Amino acid sequence: MPGELTEITEVATALGMLCPDLASAVARAPAELHNVPGTIWNRIVDAHAQSKYAASFASAFDNGRAFRSAVDGLRGRRPRLVEWKGPHRPPGDDVIPADLRIDHVYLVSCKYLSRVLLNPGPTRLFERLLVGDERSPENWFARTAPDEFQAFYVAAATAVGRPDLPADVGLLTRPQQRQLKEALGARSLPAELRAPWQALCAEVSRRSAATWDAAMASPRDRLRLLWRMLRITTATYFVLGTDATAHLRLRVDSAWDWMQAYELRSLEVAPRPAGQPEVAWQAVVRPRASLFDIEVSGHVEIRWSHGRFFGFPEAKVYLDTPHVDVPGFHVLR
DNA sequence: AGATCAGGAGTTCAGAGAGG
DNA sequence: CCTCTCTGAACTCCTGATCT
């Protein structure tokens, strides 16, 4: 159950801020910890009794302790109130990604620090620049490369021997999509499909980059997009996470802090050849206190998240620059 | 180690049918 | 005819697996 690990990580981080050691914390829930329902608390106690999650518990607890002693954090003070956000995700598009709130003020995200920044629908990213949370009823492949998409579909239906499927890719029913996906199989494509797939990728990449660039009419649009991708929002918050190898604890600037410290010089996007449609992005940022620019870069994959032809593609946004080198992300002191 | 592919889970949407 | 409720599909988020 993937949710269980998330719960452990978040609650154990909270315990690290409140308790001297994990064993005593689990023995009795601290009164300052709010919003953890009894069922979840019991599940966490049970999980702690097994050894399976020992490393996760220890690492998260450690993060909590580090936040408590950090100069940027609680400076050694014991919190009076630690609220757990719980599994609910608030609506809206500009939400601070916080899992814990300490003393009504400090917002803490316990996310594992992933290179994946977000994965919205392509329309929301490339046309609406992540503003708003409306969904799009459109298939981005059909939108950006209708001919190539259709050609790839015809080649695929032929390759798997399914002349009975609809002539138009847009008319596939969900069960038919599933059949086609399963008939094609995972991993490598049949040789005769590689050329049409590459043609589709190239056109989707090209059109996506062009659409994205056109949507960012003003420098202000570019700045806001960068902030949304990096999750720079109205308030400062903290990320207490782990890299594959080590702890990574960050203080993330608010938009106000960011404006004080940096200037966005450019944000460029370009199609990029790969095994699936990709668009690279690169921002050039100048610290106001320095003459030297900082580059932040990443890429977007436009991909079917549940197999070929099954459902609509999504846009998966990656950060290629290490977290600690991103303007506005500061290692917690 | 990075690139690519896969899939579970939670949330939201939208259409059908029920009830006023 | 309008509103409410239910339900399956759609969408997003996140993480894991596999290939090169």
XYZ file of C-alpha atoms (C1' of nucleotides) in Angstrom:
373
model
C 0.000 0.000 0.000
C 1.827 3.107 -1.209
C -0.226 5.451 0.992
C 1.139 3.825 4.107
C 4.695 4.878 3.442
C 3.534 8.433 2.860
C 1.724 8.440 6.194
C 4.743 7.057 7.979
C 7.061 9.596 6.462
C 4.848 12.557 7.269
C 3.869 11.588 10.776
C 7.361 10.423 11.733
C 8.709 13.787 10.577
C 6.218 15.472 12.890
C 7.305 13.216 15.745
C 10.911 14.152 15.155
C 10.043 17.760 15.907
C 8.255 16.840 19.123
C 9.904 13.864 20.750
C 13.387 12.939 21.900
C 13.276 9.500 20.331
C 11.092 7.410 18.110
C 10.281 4.676 20.608
C 8.776 7.019 23.181
C 6.968 8.935 20.437
C 5.246 5.821 19.186
C 4.445 4.656 22.710
C 2.191 7.638 23.233
C 1.024 10.207 20.695
C 2.185 13.689 21.689
C -0.677 16.043 22.510
C 0.762 18.684 20.195
C 0.217 16.467 17.162
C -3.150 17.254 15.638
C -5.332 15.840 12.873
C -3.993 12.302 12.912
C -7.091 10.103 13.225
C -6.929 7.119 15.560
C -7.107 4.567 12.778
C -4.109 6.066 11.064
C -2.182 6.451 14.298
C -2.778 2.766 15.037
C -1.620 1.816 11.588
C 1.568 3.783 12.136
C 2.166 2.130 15.506
C 1.673 -1.278 13.871
C 4.040 -0.404 11.060
C 6.636 0.691 13.565
C 6.413 -2.672 15.292
C 7.468 -4.362 12.064
C 10.995 -3.896 10.840
C 9.966 -3.365 7.235
C 9.693 0.400 7.541
C 12.466 0.944 10.073
C 14.667 2.911 7.683
C 11.804 5.139 6.562
C 10.809 5.860 10.149
C 14.359 6.685 11.154
C 15.011 8.890 8.166
C 11.784 10.854 8.551
C 12.261 11.252 12.299
C 15.737 12.535 11.606
C 14.316 15.131 9.254
C 11.950 16.343 11.952
C 14.793 16.693 14.436
C 16.876 18.563 11.889
C 14.059 21.009 11.269
C 13.665 21.604 14.975
C 17.305 22.510 15.428
C 17.786 24.392 12.145
C 18.560 28.095 12.212
C 16.143 28.528 9.331
C 13.604 26.400 11.169
C 12.607 26.186 14.812
C 16.068 27.010 16.246
C 15.711 24.382 18.938
C 12.264 25.344 20.171
C 9.703 22.640 20.732
C 6.604 23.249 18.618
C 3.319 23.897 20.378
C 1.269 22.615 17.503
C 2.018 20.278 14.631
C -0.889 19.763 12.272
C -0.920 16.972 9.761
C -2.634 17.799 6.510
C -3.738 14.242 5.898
C -4.507 12.591 2.617
C -6.692 15.341 1.238
C -5.525 17.542 -1.552
C -7.028 21.011 -1.579
C -8.471 22.220 -4.854
C -6.800 24.971 -6.784
C -3.738 25.373 -8.890
C -1.447 27.469 -6.753
C -1.375 25.393 -3.648
C 1.602 25.190 -1.330
C 2.552 21.536 -1.220
C 2.573 21.255 2.569
C 1.987 18.087 4.576
C 2.604 19.603 8.007
C 2.025 22.991 9.567
C 3.938 23.941 12.673
C 2.752 26.590 15.123
C 0.305 27.893 12.498
C 3.210 29.245 10.501
C 5.836 26.870 9.198
C 4.708 24.840 6.217
C 6.558 21.623 5.642
C 6.402 19.244 2.733
C 7.714 15.750 3.335
C 7.794 14.661 -0.265
C 10.478 12.431 -1.512
C 12.534 14.797 -3.653
C 11.797 13.643 -7.110
C 13.121 14.915 -10.387
C 9.538 14.819 -11.598
C 8.065 18.218 -10.839
C 4.523 17.537 -11.952
C 2.508 15.833 -14.617
C -0.489 17.758 -15.795
C -2.479 17.266 -18.932
C -0.620 18.689 -21.942
C -3.286 21.306 -22.595
C -3.016 22.625 -19.065
C 0.752 22.909 -19.344
C 1.299 24.058 -22.917
C -1.721 26.269 -23.426
C -2.856 27.401 -20.000
C 0.620 27.522 -18.471
C -0.592 25.592 -15.420
C -3.155 28.249 -14.598
C -6.483 26.867 -13.453
C -7.345 23.254 -12.973
C -9.779 22.600 -15.777
C -9.219 19.395 -17.624
C -9.202 19.020 -21.334
C -11.321 16.474 -23.153
C -8.838 16.331 -26.003
C -6.155 13.881 -26.970
C -2.999 15.965 -27.319
C -1.579 13.660 -29.999
C -4.702 14.129 -32.105
C -4.555 17.841 -31.452
C -0.938 18.458 -32.353
C -0.234 15.790 -34.955
C -3.514 14.455 -36.306
C -2.060 12.993 -39.493
C 0.907 11.337 -37.828
C -1.285 9.994 -35.043
C -3.712 8.497 -37.541
C -0.870 7.023 -39.607
C 0.676 5.455 -36.526
C -2.694 4.035 -35.582
C -3.318 2.527 -39.012
C 0.154 0.984 -38.989
C -0.446 -0.412 -35.504
C -3.864 -1.877 -36.312
C -2.374 -3.503 -39.385
C 0.640 -4.817 -37.524
C -1.500 -6.609 -34.957
C -3.948 -7.886 -37.571
C -7.026 -5.974 -36.480
C -8.711 -4.652 -39.639
C -12.000 -4.691 -37.728
C -10.989 -1.688 -35.602
C -12.468 1.712 -36.503
C -10.903 3.529 -39.412
C -10.363 6.676 -37.353
C -8.190 6.541 -34.247
C -10.529 8.982 -32.551
C -13.358 6.452 -32.727
C -11.636 3.774 -30.674
C -13.683 2.728 -27.672
C -12.009 2.171 -24.355
C -12.137 -1.639 -24.671
C -10.698 -1.369 -28.170
C -7.921 0.862 -26.881
C -7.140 -1.748 -24.298
C -7.126 -4.532 -26.877
C -4.821 -2.603 -29.142
C -2.466 -1.760 -26.283
C -2.336 -5.391 -25.205
C -1.904 -6.664 -28.746
C 1.032 -4.323 -29.291
C 2.638 -5.507 -26.104
C 4.938 -3.564 -23.859
C 8.393 -2.304 -24.615
C 9.850 -2.366 -28.053
C 7.686 -1.623 -31.055
C 7.478 -3.890 -34.094
C 10.006 -2.707 -36.657
C 7.401 -1.463 -39.128
C 5.953 0.865 -36.479
C 9.151 2.629 -35.576
C 9.120 5.108 -38.453
C 5.506 6.225 -37.959
C 6.087 6.484 -34.206
C 9.169 8.649 -34.746
C 7.211 10.857 -37.133
C 4.486 11.249 -34.516
C 7.031 12.039 -31.809
C 8.774 14.641 -33.918
C 5.585 16.448 -34.839
C 4.127 16.352 -31.333
C 7.393 17.696 -29.919
C 7.590 20.450 -32.486
C 3.999 21.573 -32.130
C 4.044 21.326 -28.343
C 7.107 23.550 -28.097
C 5.624 26.059 -30.526
C 2.298 26.135 -28.687
C 4.018 26.509 -25.347
C 6.246 29.311 -26.553
C 3.324 31.164 -28.107
C 1.296 30.881 -24.915
C 4.002 32.741 -22.981
C 3.331 36.086 -24.538
C 5.050 38.242 -21.935
C 8.093 37.940 -19.672
C 5.618 37.948 -16.811
C 3.968 34.817 -18.205
C 7.337 33.114 -18.367
C 8.166 33.995 -14.797
C 4.843 32.749 -13.525
C 5.224 29.500 -15.426
C 8.689 28.943 -13.987
C 7.359 29.584 -10.501
C 4.515 27.170 -11.000
C 6.818 24.459 -12.277
C 9.209 24.952 -9.360
C 6.339 25.439 -6.901
C 7.406 28.886 -5.868
C 4.220 30.254 -4.333
C 3.006 33.013 -2.073
C 4.615 31.677 1.091
C 7.942 30.221 2.081
C 7.870 26.537 2.881
C 10.280 23.760 3.705
C 10.909 20.473 1.994
C 12.233 17.722 4.204
C 12.979 14.917 1.850
C 15.403 12.269 0.967
C 17.339 11.879 -2.198
C 18.192 8.390 -3.356
C 21.416 8.728 -1.404
C 20.984 11.334 1.308
C 18.744 13.749 3.117
C 17.831 16.814 1.189
C 16.337 19.568 3.271
C 15.381 22.770 1.557
C 13.888 26.115 2.317
C 11.911 27.318 -0.661
C 11.580 31.028 -1.294
C 8.229 32.703 -1.578
C 7.568 34.599 -4.785
C 8.319 37.780 -2.878
C 11.707 36.483 -1.735
C 12.440 35.285 -5.220
C 11.707 38.677 -6.744
C 14.033 40.336 -4.273
C 16.862 38.012 -5.095
C 16.566 37.136 -8.760
C 15.637 38.276 -12.186
C 14.451 35.929 -14.898
C 16.420 36.688 -18.035
C 14.874 34.110 -20.324
C 12.845 30.942 -20.497
C 13.314 29.009 -23.690
C 11.614 25.860 -24.872
C 12.556 23.600 -27.768
C 11.572 20.225 -29.176
C 14.107 17.562 -28.437
C 14.580 14.205 -30.121
C 13.988 11.181 -27.898
C 12.185 7.872 -27.906
C 8.978 9.688 -27.043
C 7.814 13.245 -27.653
C 9.896 15.654 -25.606
C 10.238 19.366 -25.108
C 13.237 20.801 -23.303
C 12.994 23.957 -21.211
C 15.733 26.182 -19.917
C 15.570 29.265 -17.742
C 18.366 31.755 -17.306
C 18.222 33.589 -13.995
C 20.426 36.420 -12.795
C 20.911 36.877 -9.074
C 20.526 40.568 -8.303
C 23.638 40.380 -6.168
C 25.773 38.873 -8.889
C 26.778 39.340 -12.476
C 26.721 35.657 -13.219
C 23.685 33.910 -14.572
C 22.310 30.656 -13.269
C 20.753 28.143 -15.616
C 17.862 25.916 -14.641
C 16.758 23.307 -17.074
C 14.489 20.380 -17.499
C 12.303 18.633 -19.979
C 8.761 17.510 -20.568
C 7.800 14.080 -21.804
C 4.459 13.759 -23.531
C 3.496 10.188 -22.914
C 0.741 7.711 -22.515
C 0.724 6.965 -18.828
C -1.173 3.703 -19.213
C 0.168 2.155 -22.371
C -0.041 2.893 -26.086
C -3.378 4.135 -27.349
C -4.889 3.741 -23.888
C -6.412 7.003 -22.750
C -4.967 10.443 -23.295
C -1.308 11.334 -22.984
C -0.051 13.404 -20.094
C 2.854 15.841 -19.842
C 5.504 14.809 -17.364
C 7.709 17.703 -16.304
C 11.242 16.938 -15.165
C 13.841 19.068 -13.422
C 17.276 18.206 -14.774
C 19.190 20.711 -12.659
C 20.011 19.410 -9.157
C 17.562 20.751 -6.587
C 20.263 22.546 -4.619
C 21.285 24.562 -7.676
C 17.826 25.967 -8.351
C 17.436 29.680 -7.613
C 15.006 29.982 -4.734
C 15.831 26.585 -3.258
C 18.179 26.853 -0.277
C 19.764 24.077 1.707
C 18.315 24.240 5.214
C 20.799 25.687 7.630
C 22.558 5.894 -14.136
C 19.470 7.671 -17.170
C 15.678 6.821 -20.293
C 11.552 4.648 -21.060
C 7.501 2.154 -19.897
C 4.006 0.686 -16.465
C 0.379 0.945 -13.116
C -1.970 1.973 -8.458
C -4.536 5.411 -5.919
C -7.036 9.449 -5.042
C -9.786 13.037 -6.880
C -12.803 15.143 -10.114
C -15.819 15.155 -14.014
C -19.942 14.206 -16.507
C -23.831 11.623 -17.796
C -27.793 8.737 -16.366
C -31.520 8.094 -13.672
C -34.398 9.310 -9.643
C -37.096 12.409 -7.289
C -39.307 16.857 -6.556
C -38.165 20.849 -16.245
C -34.866 21.318 -12.687
C -31.930 19.506 -9.064
C -29.790 15.898 -6.665
C -27.333 11.590 -6.295
C -24.933 7.894 -7.923
C -21.475 5.747 -10.717
C -18.042 4.769 -14.062
C -14.629 7.109 -16.678
C -11.134 10.426 -16.903
C -7.335 12.807 -15.112
C -3.404 13.721 -12.184
C 0.019 12.401 -9.006
C 3.348 9.468 -7.596
C 6.289 5.526 -7.598
C 8.136 1.164 -9.391
C 10.147 -1.776 -12.996
C 12.852 -2.604 -16.895
C 15.809 -1.667 -20.569
C 20.062 0.239 -22.541
